[in-house]
XYZ file of N, CA, C and O in Angstrom:
808
model
N 51.897 97.479 57.796
C 51.183 96.335 58.748
C 49.886 97.266 57.626
O 48.785 96.038 57.964
N 48.828 97.900 57.707
C 47.993 98.865 58.340
C 47.186 97.791 56.743
O 45.656 97.900 56.317
N 47.598 97.413 55.615
C 48.691 97.817 54.388
C 48.087 96.690 53.781
O 47.336 95.920 52.982
N 49.121 95.470 54.684
C 48.278 93.825 54.364
C 47.036 93.939 55.343
O 46.494 93.201 55.013
N 47.051 94.364 56.207
C 45.389 94.504 57.001
C 44.236 94.441 55.616
O 43.305 93.459 55.210
N 43.844 95.876 55.458
C 43.641 96.090 53.692
C 43.618 94.680 52.828
O 41.491 94.369 52.275
N 44.987 95.247 51.771
C 44.520 94.103 51.602
C 44.821 92.456 51.638
O 44.366 92.049 50.035
N 44.328 92.376 52.731
C 43.659 90.402 53.426
C 43.144 90.292 53.542
O 42.692 89.889 54.313
N 42.115 90.846 54.005
C 40.655 91.168 54.152
C 40.918 89.785 53.979
O 40.125 89.054 54.686
N 40.447 89.095 52.899
C 39.942 88.436 52.122
C 40.293 87.100 52.550
O 39.901 85.441 52.542
N 41.678 87.068 52.710
C 42.184 86.332 52.635
C 43.253 86.148 54.269
O 43.868 85.276 54.444
N 42.727 86.852 55.092
C 42.687 86.225 56.351
C 44.242 86.646 57.102
O 45.606 86.069 57.783
N 44.712 88.016 55.893
C 46.548 88.428 56.144
C 46.821 88.890 56.352
O 45.882 90.223 57.170
N 47.588 88.835 57.894
C 47.805 89.706 58.913
C 46.013 90.461 59.867
O 46.539 91.745 59.363
N 45.495 89.536 60.258
C 44.400 90.537 60.831
C 43.836 91.727 61.808
O 43.152 92.630 61.790
N 45.380 91.524 61.828
C 45.781 92.370 63.329
C 46.382 94.001 62.736
O 46.161 94.586 63.683
N 46.152 94.088 62.083
C 47.691 95.164 60.682
C 46.974 96.012 61.118
O 47.592 97.868 61.369
N 45.955 96.337 61.863
C 44.951 97.191 62.112
C 45.075 98.083 62.708
O 44.887 99.753 63.245
N 46.429 97.308 64.359
C 46.354 98.537 65.163
C 47.713 98.567 65.349
O 48.663 99.444 65.543
N 47.923 99.247 63.487
C 48.715 100.001 62.784
C 48.823 101.852 62.917
O 50.175 102.337 63.714
N 47.051 101.861 62.993
C 46.981 102.860 63.598
C 47.105 103.533 64.831
O 47.156 104.771 65.102
N 47.195 102.353 65.124
C 47.253 103.023 67.129
C 47.999 103.247 67.189
O 48.704 103.894 67.782
N 49.598 102.098 67.272
C 50.644 102.141 67.135
C 50.649 103.881 66.834
O 51.483 104.901 67.152
N 50.641 104.580 65.410
C 50.607 105.031 64.440
C 50.641 106.269 65.710
O 51.255 108.105 66.021
N 49.478 106.289 66.389
C 48.243 107.432 67.187
C 49.825 108.290 68.480
O 49.995 108.767 68.594
N 50.089 106.639 68.256
C 50.569 107.356 70.002
C 51.935 107.918 70.003
O 52.859 107.836 70.075
N 52.477 106.995 68.203
C 54.060 107.408 68.380
C 54.224 108.811 68.083
O 54.730 109.816 68.081
N 52.848 109.116 67.617
C 52.394 110.771 66.677
C 52.433 111.513 67.938
O 53.068 112.646 68.603
N 51.520 111.089 69.328
C 51.734 111.230 70.879
C 53.394 111.970 71.246
O 53.767 112.843 72.422
N 54.319 111.149 70.832
C 55.531 111.050 71.936
C 56.644 111.818 70.328
O 57.540 113.022 71.373
N 57.060 111.873 69.261
C 57.268 112.118 68.418
C 56.947 113.979 68.689
O 57.895 115.356 68.496
N 55.819 114.194 68.653
C 55.127 116.484 68.283
C 56.203 116.763 69.295
O 56.728 117.843 69.788
N 55.974 115.931 70.864
C 56.543 116.690 71.824
C 58.088 116.830 71.587
O 58.549 117.831 71.980
N 58.966 116.047 71.747
C 60.162 115.159 71.466
C 60.818 116.740 70.705
O 62.063 117.140 71.042
N 59.936 117.096 69.742
C 60.821 117.594 67.727
C 60.312 119.655 68.514
O 61.498 119.966 68.445
N 59.783 119.298 69.536
C 59.198 120.511 69.788
C 60.521 121.158 71.232
O 61.181 121.760 71.619
N 61.304 120.515 72.169
C 61.288 120.347 73.326
C 62.246 120.792 73.850
O 63.202 121.586 74.261
N 63.590 121.243 72.703
C 65.335 121.584 72.426
C 64.564 123.382 71.795
O 65.775 124.205 71.912
N 63.820 122.665 72.165
C 62.872 124.585 69.964
C 62.584 126.414 71.273
O 62.382 125.988 72.861
N 63.679 127.183 72.095
C 63.616 128.319 72.503
C 62.054 128.868 72.541
O 61.258 128.641 70.805
N 61.540 129.600 73.303
C 60.651 129.858 73.235
C 59.618 131.244 72.659
O 60.614 132.024 73.271
N 58.723 131.390 71.826
C 59.607 132.613 71.000
C 57.709 133.383 71.698
O 56.769 134.594 70.778
N 57.399 133.392 72.855
C 55.720 133.812 73.007
C 55.104 132.347 72.621
O 55.104 132.512 70.669
N 53.780 133.106 73.126
C 52.287 131.658 72.577
C 52.212 132.182 71.383
O 52.353 130.482 70.674
N 51.391 132.943 71.087
C 50.952 133.129 70.151
C 52.232 132.922 68.562
O 51.813 132.349 67.523
N 53.440 133.322 68.448
C 54.658 133.618 67.838
C 54.649 130.959 67.952
O 54.538 130.810 66.652
N 54.888 130.507 69.129
C 54.771 129.261 69.029
C 54.040 129.048 68.123
O 53.743 127.583 67.672
N 52.486 129.457 68.779
C 51.013 127.916 68.429
C 51.103 127.824 66.750
O 51.040 127.685 65.891
N 51.590 129.758 66.400
C 51.765 129.734 64.724
C 52.897 129.345 64.173
O 52.011 128.436 63.021
N 53.757 128.872 64.452
C 54.762 128.763 63.997
C 54.009 126.992 63.593
O 54.585 125.969 62.889
N 53.889 126.449 65.030
C 53.343 125.343 65.148
C 52.620 124.854 63.894
O 52.454 123.246 62.989
N 51.644 125.393 64.062
C 50.583 125.609 62.952
C 51.159 125.421 61.273
O 50.590 124.808 60.445
N 51.979 126.829 61.413
C 52.208 126.597 59.959
C 53.107 125.323 59.482
O 52.692 125.237 58.001
N 53.724 124.647 60.281
C 54.803 124.038 59.343
C 53.421 122.491 60.082
O 54.238 121.631 58.640
N 53.183 122.638 60.154
C 51.841 121.758 60.321
C 51.114 120.711 58.668
O 51.192 120.615 57.995
N 50.371 122.143 58.543
C 50.081 122.565 57.733
C 50.767 122.098 56.411
O 50.133 122.047 54.533
N 51.899 123.214 56.181
C 52.867 123.238 54.794
C 53.354 120.958 54.896
O 53.330 121.240 53.488
N 53.395 120.588 55.721
C 53.393 119.264 55.675
C 51.901 118.139 55.318
O 52.005 117.580 54.644
N 50.453 118.686 55.655
C 50.320 118.134 55.150
C 49.293 118.116 54.670
O 48.711 117.507 53.576
N 48.788 119.207 53.830
C 48.054 120.069 52.940
C 48.421 120.046 51.364
O 46.834 119.092 50.479
N 49.647 119.925 51.107
C 49.193 120.140 49.859
C 49.196 118.760 49.161
O 48.980 118.484 48.514
N 49.902 117.592 49.780
C 49.680 116.799 49.021
C 48.140 115.881 48.913
O 46.929 115.201 48.947
N 47.495 116.364 50.797
C 46.100 115.937 50.584
C 45.178 117.384 50.131
O 43.825 116.362 49.169
N 45.843 117.902 49.519
C 44.491 118.499 48.225
C 44.531 117.793 47.100
O 44.260 118.361 46.497
N 46.339 118.002 47.193
C 46.003 117.635 45.525
C 45.288 115.985 45.726
O 44.726 115.687 44.504
N 45.353 114.940 46.427
C 44.781 114.259 46.943
C 43.410 113.949 46.117
O 42.722 113.071 45.593
N 42.304 114.664 46.806
C 41.423 115.903 47.033
C 40.537 115.884 45.692
O 39.906 115.572 44.897
N 41.629 116.791 45.029
C 41.059 117.368 43.824
C 40.978 116.388 42.555
O 40.170 116.462 41.955
N 41.382 115.859 42.878
C 42.203 114.495 41.461
C 40.947 113.584 41.601
O 40.904 112.948 40.648
N 41.013 112.689 42.366
C 40.262 111.917 42.817
C 38.755 112.322 43.493
O 38.373 111.577 42.501
N 38.550 113.570 43.657
C 37.004 113.783 43.277
C 36.429 114.656 42.019
O 35.373 114.015 42.108
N 37.478 115.077 41.172
C 37.439 115.221 39.595
C 36.732 113.670 39.338
O 36.319 113.815 38.537
N 37.854 112.864 39.276
C 37.741 111.569 38.480
C 36.243 110.948 39.203
O 35.644 110.402 38.311
N 35.729 111.606 40.599
C 34.797 110.278 41.001
C 33.270 111.647 40.537
O 32.018 110.812 40.270
N 32.852 112.409 40.497
C 32.445 113.467 39.860
C 31.945 112.699 38.374
O 30.774 112.828 38.008
N 32.444 112.477 37.482
C 33.323 112.604 36.353
C 32.546 110.423 36.001
O 32.356 110.789 34.788
N 32.834 109.785 36.899
C 32.521 108.999 36.521
C 31.492 108.032 37.230
O 31.239 106.347 36.910
N 31.973 108.476 38.317
C 30.893 107.521 39.821
C 29.591 107.942 40.698
O 29.722 109.388 40.944
N 28.690 108.231 39.237
C 27.155 109.380 39.371
C 27.217 109.461 41.387
O 26.156 110.409 41.603
N 26.927 108.284 41.941
C 26.589 108.264 43.496
C 27.376 108.754 44.628
O 27.756 107.966 45.323
N 28.939 108.947 43.984
C 29.393 109.282 44.688
C 29.729 110.802 45.544
O 30.913 111.790 46.885
N 29.035 111.617 45.186
C 28.266 112.708 46.592
C 28.695 112.590 47.910
O 29.686 112.874 48.241
N 28.891 111.586 48.604
C 29.261 111.228 50.077
C 30.125 111.250 50.139
O 30.993 111.282 50.881
N 31.081 110.570 49.239
C 32.238 110.031 48.814
C 33.347 111.857 48.988
O 34.036 112.259 50.028
N 32.415 112.845 48.143
C 33.340 113.492 47.823
C 33.745 114.907 48.728
O 34.337 115.457 49.944
N 31.379 114.327 49.709
C 31.508 115.162 51.467
C 32.471 115.023 51.769
O 32.846 115.606 52.957
N 33.003 113.588 52.686
C 33.587 113.077 53.210
C 35.409 113.597 52.784
O 35.992 114.394 53.644
N 35.443 113.350 51.529
C 36.453 114.630 51.201
C 37.079 115.788 51.338
O 37.515 115.788 51.967
N 36.336 116.479 51.154
C 35.932 117.848 52.099
C 35.692 118.508 52.777
O 37.137 119.102 52.890
N 34.706 118.023 54.445
C 34.911 118.055 55.033
C 36.639 117.770 55.816
O 36.783 117.752 56.835
N 37.805 116.646 54.793
C 39.155 116.503 55.765
C 39.817 117.597 55.038
O 40.952 117.825 56.044
N 39.444 118.240 54.112
C 40.009 119.270 53.812
C 40.345 120.330 55.544
O 41.561 121.376 55.848
N 39.209 120.487 56.188
C 39.505 121.074 56.748
C 39.505 120.170 58.640
O 38.953 121.230 59.508
N 39.711 118.649 58.680
C 40.405 118.106 59.700
C 38.604 117.520 60.107
O 38.721 117.715 61.303
N 38.152 118.028 59.439
C 36.172 116.753 60.621
C 36.131 115.652 60.391
O 34.504 115.200 60.544
N 37.061 115.437 59.494
C 36.024 113.639 58.491
C 35.277 112.589 58.982
O 34.916 112.688 58.611
N 36.453 112.448 60.399
C 36.359 111.451 61.152
C 35.083 112.404 61.779
O 33.232 111.356 61.975
N 34.449 113.396 62.234
C 33.398 113.825 62.596
C 32.649 113.233 61.728
O 31.151 113.316 62.228
N 32.312 113.733 60.788
C 31.312 113.780 59.314
C 30.960 112.397 59.522
O 29.431 112.187 59.780
N 32.380 111.759 59.319
C 31.543 110.068 59.417
C 30.496 109.838 60.300
O 29.781 108.642 60.566
N 31.198 110.241 61.636
C 30.477 109.568 62.510
C 28.807 110.616 62.784
O 27.844 109.013 62.600
N 28.698 111.788 61.742
C 27.529 111.921 62.520
C 26.439 111.442 61.525
O 25.528 111.137 61.373
N 27.742 110.770 59.798
C 26.351 110.346 58.975
C 26.415 109.065 59.819
O 25.501 108.123 58.598
N 26.857 107.946 60.770
C 26.371 106.603 61.269
C 27.351 106.102 59.811
O 26.351 104.815 59.554
N 28.511 105.880 59.727
C 28.807 105.287 58.607
C 30.095 104.086 59.346
O 30.564 103.972 60.204
N 29.469 103.112 58.758
C 30.223 101.720 59.245
C 31.890 101.731 59.349
O 31.303 101.311 57.361
N 32.478 101.667 59.389
C 33.892 101.919 58.656
C 33.888 100.838 58.773
O 34.549 99.512 56.498
N 33.316 99.367 58.388
C 33.951 97.464 58.616
C 32.582 96.962 57.662
O 32.586 95.947 57.372
N 31.689 97.916 57.206
C 30.836 97.733 56.296
C 31.310 97.517 55.034
O 32.334 97.933 53.967
N 29.951 96.904 53.839
C 30.502 96.394 52.558
C 30.507 97.098 51.838
O 30.990 98.110 50.873
N 29.682 98.404 52.032
C 28.975 99.103 51.318
C 30.015 100.750 51.370
O 30.347 101.601 50.735
N 31.111 100.670 52.540
C 31.713 102.317 53.457
C 32.772 101.893 52.207
O 34.255 102.036 51.928
N 33.343 100.357 51.238
C 34.271 100.310 50.120
C 34.524 100.929 48.888
O 35.495 101.573 49.106
N 33.227 101.745 49.199
C 32.470 102.535 48.227
C 33.120 104.264 48.476
O 33.260 104.561 47.460
N 33.507 104.711 48.828
C 34.004 105.030 49.807
C 35.811 105.523 49.335
O 36.080 105.275 50.364
N 35.699 106.351 48.519
C 37.001 106.891 48.320
C 38.754 107.988 49.365
O 39.063 107.446 49.132
N 37.304 108.364 50.198
C 38.305 109.178 51.014
C 37.882 108.655 52.582
O 37.874 109.247 53.623
N 37.334 107.574 53.204
C 37.403 105.915 54.116
C 38.696 106.984 55.324
O 37.717 107.149 56.878
N 39.646 106.749 54.384
C 40.927 106.060 56.124
C 40.813 107.452 55.761
O 41.716 107.642 56.725
N 40.588 109.424 55.107
C 40.791 110.567 56.479
C 40.277 110.232 57.357
O 40.736 111.578 58.023
N 39.724 109.398 57.916
C 39.148 109.582 59.570
C 40.313 109.543 60.673
O 40.385 110.275 60.967
N 41.444 109.325 59.557
C 42.157 108.908 61.115
C 43.423 110.538 61.049
O 44.127 110.947 62.104
N 43.776 110.878 60.149
C 43.838 112.195 59.599
C 43.086 113.321 60.158
O 43.954 114.243 61.000
N 41.771 112.877 60.525
C 41.371 113.879 61.122
C 41.507 114.024 62.366
O 41.425 114.732 63.394
N 41.583 112.928 62.873
C 41.531 112.454 64.650
C 43.702 112.804 64.614
O 43.247 113.595 66.045
N 44.380 113.004 63.838
C 45.581 114.234 63.982
C 45.573 114.906 64.097
O 46.302 115.841 65.133
N 45.124 116.126 63.002
C 44.059 116.511 63.556
C 43.571 117.753 64.186
O 44.296 118.742 65.321
N 42.969 117.264 64.844
C 42.063 117.591 65.497
C 43.484 117.359 66.957
O 43.367 117.887 68.147
N 44.282 116.813 67.604
C 44.811 115.895 67.988
C 46.320 117.590 68.024
O 46.844 117.753 69.598
N 46.377 117.988 67.369
C 47.882 118.863 66.963
C 47.126 120.258 67.420
O 47.857 120.814 68.117
N 46.272 119.659 67.110
C 44.717 121.398 67.661
C 45.002 121.614 69.031
O 45.349 122.169 69.563
N 44.457 120.318 69.846
C 44.782 120.660 71.292
C 45.849 120.485 71.923
O 46.106 121.099 72.629
N 46.462 119.859 71.470
C 48.056 119.547 71.401
C 49.088 121.194 71.735
O 49.306 120.807 73.091
N 49.051 121.078 70.822
C 48.979 122.649 70.892
C 49.261 123.433 71.590
O 50.140 123.956 72.420
N 47.830 123.653 71.543
C 47.306 124.733 73.128
C 48.059 124.097 74.428
O 48.351 125.315 75.460
N 47.917 123.251 74.634
C 48.093 122.490 76.195
C 49.979 122.696 76.545
O 49.880 122.578 76.979
N 50.515 122.467 74.894
C 51.807 122.417 75.104
C 52.760 124.148 75.467
O 53.677 123.883 75.854
N 51.890 124.789 74.901
C 52.347 126.092 74.421
C 52.088 127.458 75.404
O 52.575 128.321 75.491
N 50.662 126.316 76.872
C 50.313 127.061 77.506
C 50.590 126.783 78.791
O 51.929 127.255 79.128
N 50.316 125.734 79.233
C 49.853 124.775 80.325
C 51.422 124.038 80.573
O 52.169 124.598 81.215
N 52.032 123.638 79.336
C 53.511 123.221 79.725
C 54.477 123.474 79.540
O 55.024 123.971 80.726
N 54.629 125.027 78.573
C 55.816 125.559 78.831
C 55.969 126.310 80.552
O 56.412 126.616 81.071
N 54.398 126.560 80.487
C 54.259 127.651 82.205
C 54.699 126.851 83.190
O 55.476 127.379 84.708
N 53.913 124.999 83.474
C 54.191 124.575 83.966
C 55.011 123.822 84.308
O 55.159 122.401 85.356
N 55.741 123.165 83.548
C 56.502 122.119 82.801
C 57.880 121.486 84.649
O 58.052 119.654 84.405
N 58.101 122.936 85.665
C 58.667 122.389 86.367
C 57.905 121.756 87.677
O 58.973 121.630 88.656
N 56.702 122.159 87.698
C 55.502 121.638 87.912
C 55.491 119.714 87.563
O 54.073 119.706 86.861
N 56.382 118.819 87.517
C 56.559 117.966 87.039
C 55.826 117.117 87.035
O 54.862 116.168 86.844
N 54.780 116.697 88.838
C 54.283 116.034 88.981
C 52.136 116.383 88.465
O 51.677 115.821 89.046
N 52.451 117.711 88.707
C 50.840 118.465 88.524
C 51.046 117.635 86.638
O 49.935 117.700 86.416
N 52.172 117.997 85.821
C 51.523 117.660 84.722
C 51.714 116.415 84.742
O 50.441 116.147 84.025
N 52.062 115.476 85.039
C 51.253 113.880 85.352
C 49.969 113.405 86.076
O 49.211 113.443 84.978
N 49.829 114.909 86.638
C 48.450 114.667 87.649
C 47.337 114.362 86.190
O 46.356 114.153 85.852
N 47.685 115.681 85.947
C 46.634 116.454 83.942
C 46.805 115.575 82.752
O 45.582 114.202 82.756
N 47.601 114.880 82.555
C 47.546 113.865 82.122
C 47.350 112.563 82.460
O 46.068 112.030 81.300
N 47.770 112.321 83.211
C 47.559 111.323 83.755
C 45.956 111.247 83.917
O 44.941 110.231 83.431
N 45.031 111.946 84.677
C 43.293 111.932 84.709
C 43.356 112.363 83.101
O 41.436 111.192 82.713
N 43.351 112.536 81.772
C 43.078 113.034 80.990
C 42.751 111.105 80.016
O 41.991 110.591 79.406
N 44.419 110.539 80.443
C 44.006 110.053 79.975
C 43.661 108.248 80.249
O 42.589 107.949 79.093
N 43.120 108.513 81.714
C 42.044 107.558 82.252
C 40.839 107.670 81.921
O 40.284 107.619 81.275
N 41.158 109.699 81.545
C 39.261 109.366 81.392
C 38.766 109.205 79.799
O 37.563 108.580 79.959
N 39.266 109.586 79.355
C 40.098 109.207 77.439
C 39.258 107.672 77.394
O 39.068 106.870 76.588
N 40.154 106.653 78.214
C 40.189 105.479 77.327
C 39.007 104.456 79.293
O 38.315 103.824 78.007
N 37.988 105.247 79.721
C 36.803 104.806 80.079
C 36.343 105.669 79.263
O 35.226 104.282 78.433
N 35.611 106.399 79.000
C 35.956 106.344 77.534
C 34.501 105.798 76.156
O 34.508 105.200 75.720
N 36.462 105.136 75.704
C 37.036 104.680 75.209
C 35.756 103.138 75.256
O 35.471 102.285 74.617
N 36.409 102.760 76.137
C 35.709 101.511 76.704
C 34.042 101.190 76.769
O 34.004 100.085 75.617
N 33.997 102.899 77.158
C 32.802 102.891 77.211
C 31.845 102.276 75.744
O 30.646 101.555 75.334
N 32.692 103.457 74.870
C 32.334 103.830 73.384
C 31.883 102.448 72.033
O 31.128 102.070 72.174
N 32.977 101.626 73.098
C 33.353 100.002 72.562
C 32.412 99.156 72.683
O 32.139 98.115 71.343
N 31.961 99.243 73.889
C 30.541 98.262 74.423
C 29.288 98.900 73.862
O 27.721 97.708 74.143
N 29.052 100.374 73.878
C 27.812 100.901 73.825
C 27.634 101.340 72.174
O 26.483 101.943 71.929
N 28.246 102.374 71.292
C 28.237 102.870 70.683
C 29.408 102.777 69.816
O 30.556 103.856 69.573
N 30.073 101.328 68.685
C 30.899 101.842 67.454
C 32.012 103.245 67.023
O 32.439 103.009 67.034
N 30.801 103.161 66.084
C 31.133 104.723 65.837
C 32.120 105.275 66.683
O 32.071 106.531 65.758
N 30.838 105.765 67.231
C 31.611 106.423 68.344
C 33.161 106.156 69.356
O 33.726 107.439 69.091
N 32.852 104.991 69.298
C 34.585 104.411 69.362
C 35.532 105.066 68.734
O 36.773 105.044 68.873
N 35.324 103.969 67.689
C 35.998 104.633 66.665
C 36.682 106.123 65.708
O 37.755 105.750 65.191
N 35.503 106.896 64.951
C 35.797 108.387 65.134
C 35.652 108.897 66.083
O 36.716 110.136 65.070
N 35.153 108.582 67.130
C 36.146 110.337 68.525
C 37.513 110.188 68.182
O 37.666 109.462 68.850
N 37.078 112.115 68.782
C 38.470 112.195 69.296
C 38.572 111.777 70.482
O 39.898 111.671 71.037
N 37.768 112.164 71.511
C 37.397 111.202 73.161
C 38.167 110.369 72.720
O 38.396 110.496 73.995
N 37.515 108.588 71.715
C 38.660 107.574 72.421
C 39.310 106.690 72.361
O 39.653 106.056 71.585
N 39.796 107.811 71.319
C 41.565 107.493 70.488
C 42.911 108.352 71.434
O 43.237 108.551 70.789
N 41.973 109.547 72.326
C 42.933 110.839 72.716
C 43.836 109.620 73.616
O 45.319 110.505 73.857
N 43.503 108.620 74.304
C 44.680 108.302 75.547
C 45.413 107.786 74.797
O 46.990 107.547 75.117
N 45.498 107.334 73.690
C 46.859 107.143 72.503
C 47.673 108.253 72.638
O 48.995 107.650 72.839
N 47.182 108.930 72.237
C 47.891 110.033 72.284
C 48.728 109.889 73.890
O 49.990 110.760 73.906
N 48.303 110.175 73.983
C 48.507 111.473 75.769
C 49.133 109.895 75.937
O 50.766 110.112 77.537
N 49.345 108.671 75.467
C 49.942 106.929 75.935
C 51.584 107.770 75.754
O 53.024 107.726 76.568
N 51.878 107.860 74.510
C 52.814 108.724 73.805
C 53.341 109.521 75.223
O 54.598 109.787 74.552
N 52.328 111.212 75.190
C 52.367 112.069 75.599
C 53.754 111.913 76.423
O 54.580 112.288 77.617
N 53.108 110.495 77.978
C 53.606 110.636 79.308
C 54.391 109.807 78.349
O 55.637 109.936 80.171
N 54.421 108.963 77.483
C 56.174 107.563 77.224
C 57.126 109.622 77.395
O 58.115 109.201 78.072
N 56.956 110.292 76.676
C 57.787 110.862 76.222
C 58.360 112.049 78.051
O 59.640 112.196 78.356
N 57.131 112.337 78.623
C 57.078 113.049 79.868
C 58.489 112.208 79.945
O 59.648 112.539 81.536
N 57.745 110.664 80.494
C 59.351 109.832 81.477
C 60.040 109.837 80.583
O 61.605 109.747 81.612
N 59.991 109.243 79.958
C 61.560 110.141 78.679
C 62.786 111.305 78.706
O 63.670 110.996 79.505
N 62.080 111.826 79.399
C 61.816 113.778 79.785
C 62.926 113.560 80.204
O 63.690 114.645 80.991
N 62.307 113.511 81.951
C 62.098 113.888 82.720
C 62.605 112.782 83.973
O 63.369 112.490 85.150
N 63.066 111.217 83.688
C 64.089 110.226 83.795
C 65.260 110.187 83.164
O 66.356 109.327 83.683
N 65.684 111.026 81.917
C 67.094 110.949 81.146
C 68.081 111.203 81.765
O 68.314 112.442 83.033
């Protein structure tokens, strides 16, 4: 859906394909806890270390390869590509979305088409979700998961707060709406709440 959206912009093919990213965030919010639910706990430190190790092994080799080779190409052949390279470097640390937000980069501006690493904004949000979610899951959820009403209350409160912030940002600061993990959190949380419903009503 996302590919069709980007390649078909000039001829208006699949104009709502960008929603594929939002759907991806929702699916991540469901799949990550689903993949952890049957694993026995080894303690907070070991659980969270194993979680991050698996995420790093899955993401970093492809990302490093992408940034390295495209970065070399940009440095050799495109003298004005310094900004793109800086975005690529920040993506290695999971902050390219925040760098794009800080630099007030309009995702839909024509000049943004020249940014070779613009697409890493969504990976940044995904990695930030991993970080916050892992802490929540291995501390709060595993400790209080029998108090399902409390978990739903916490999750619902975070969902509502993020959704309100997202709506406010959409109308007042589009860059904040687009790049901020705070305005995107509700999509992940919706997936998480779907997991909770699936888990505790089956």
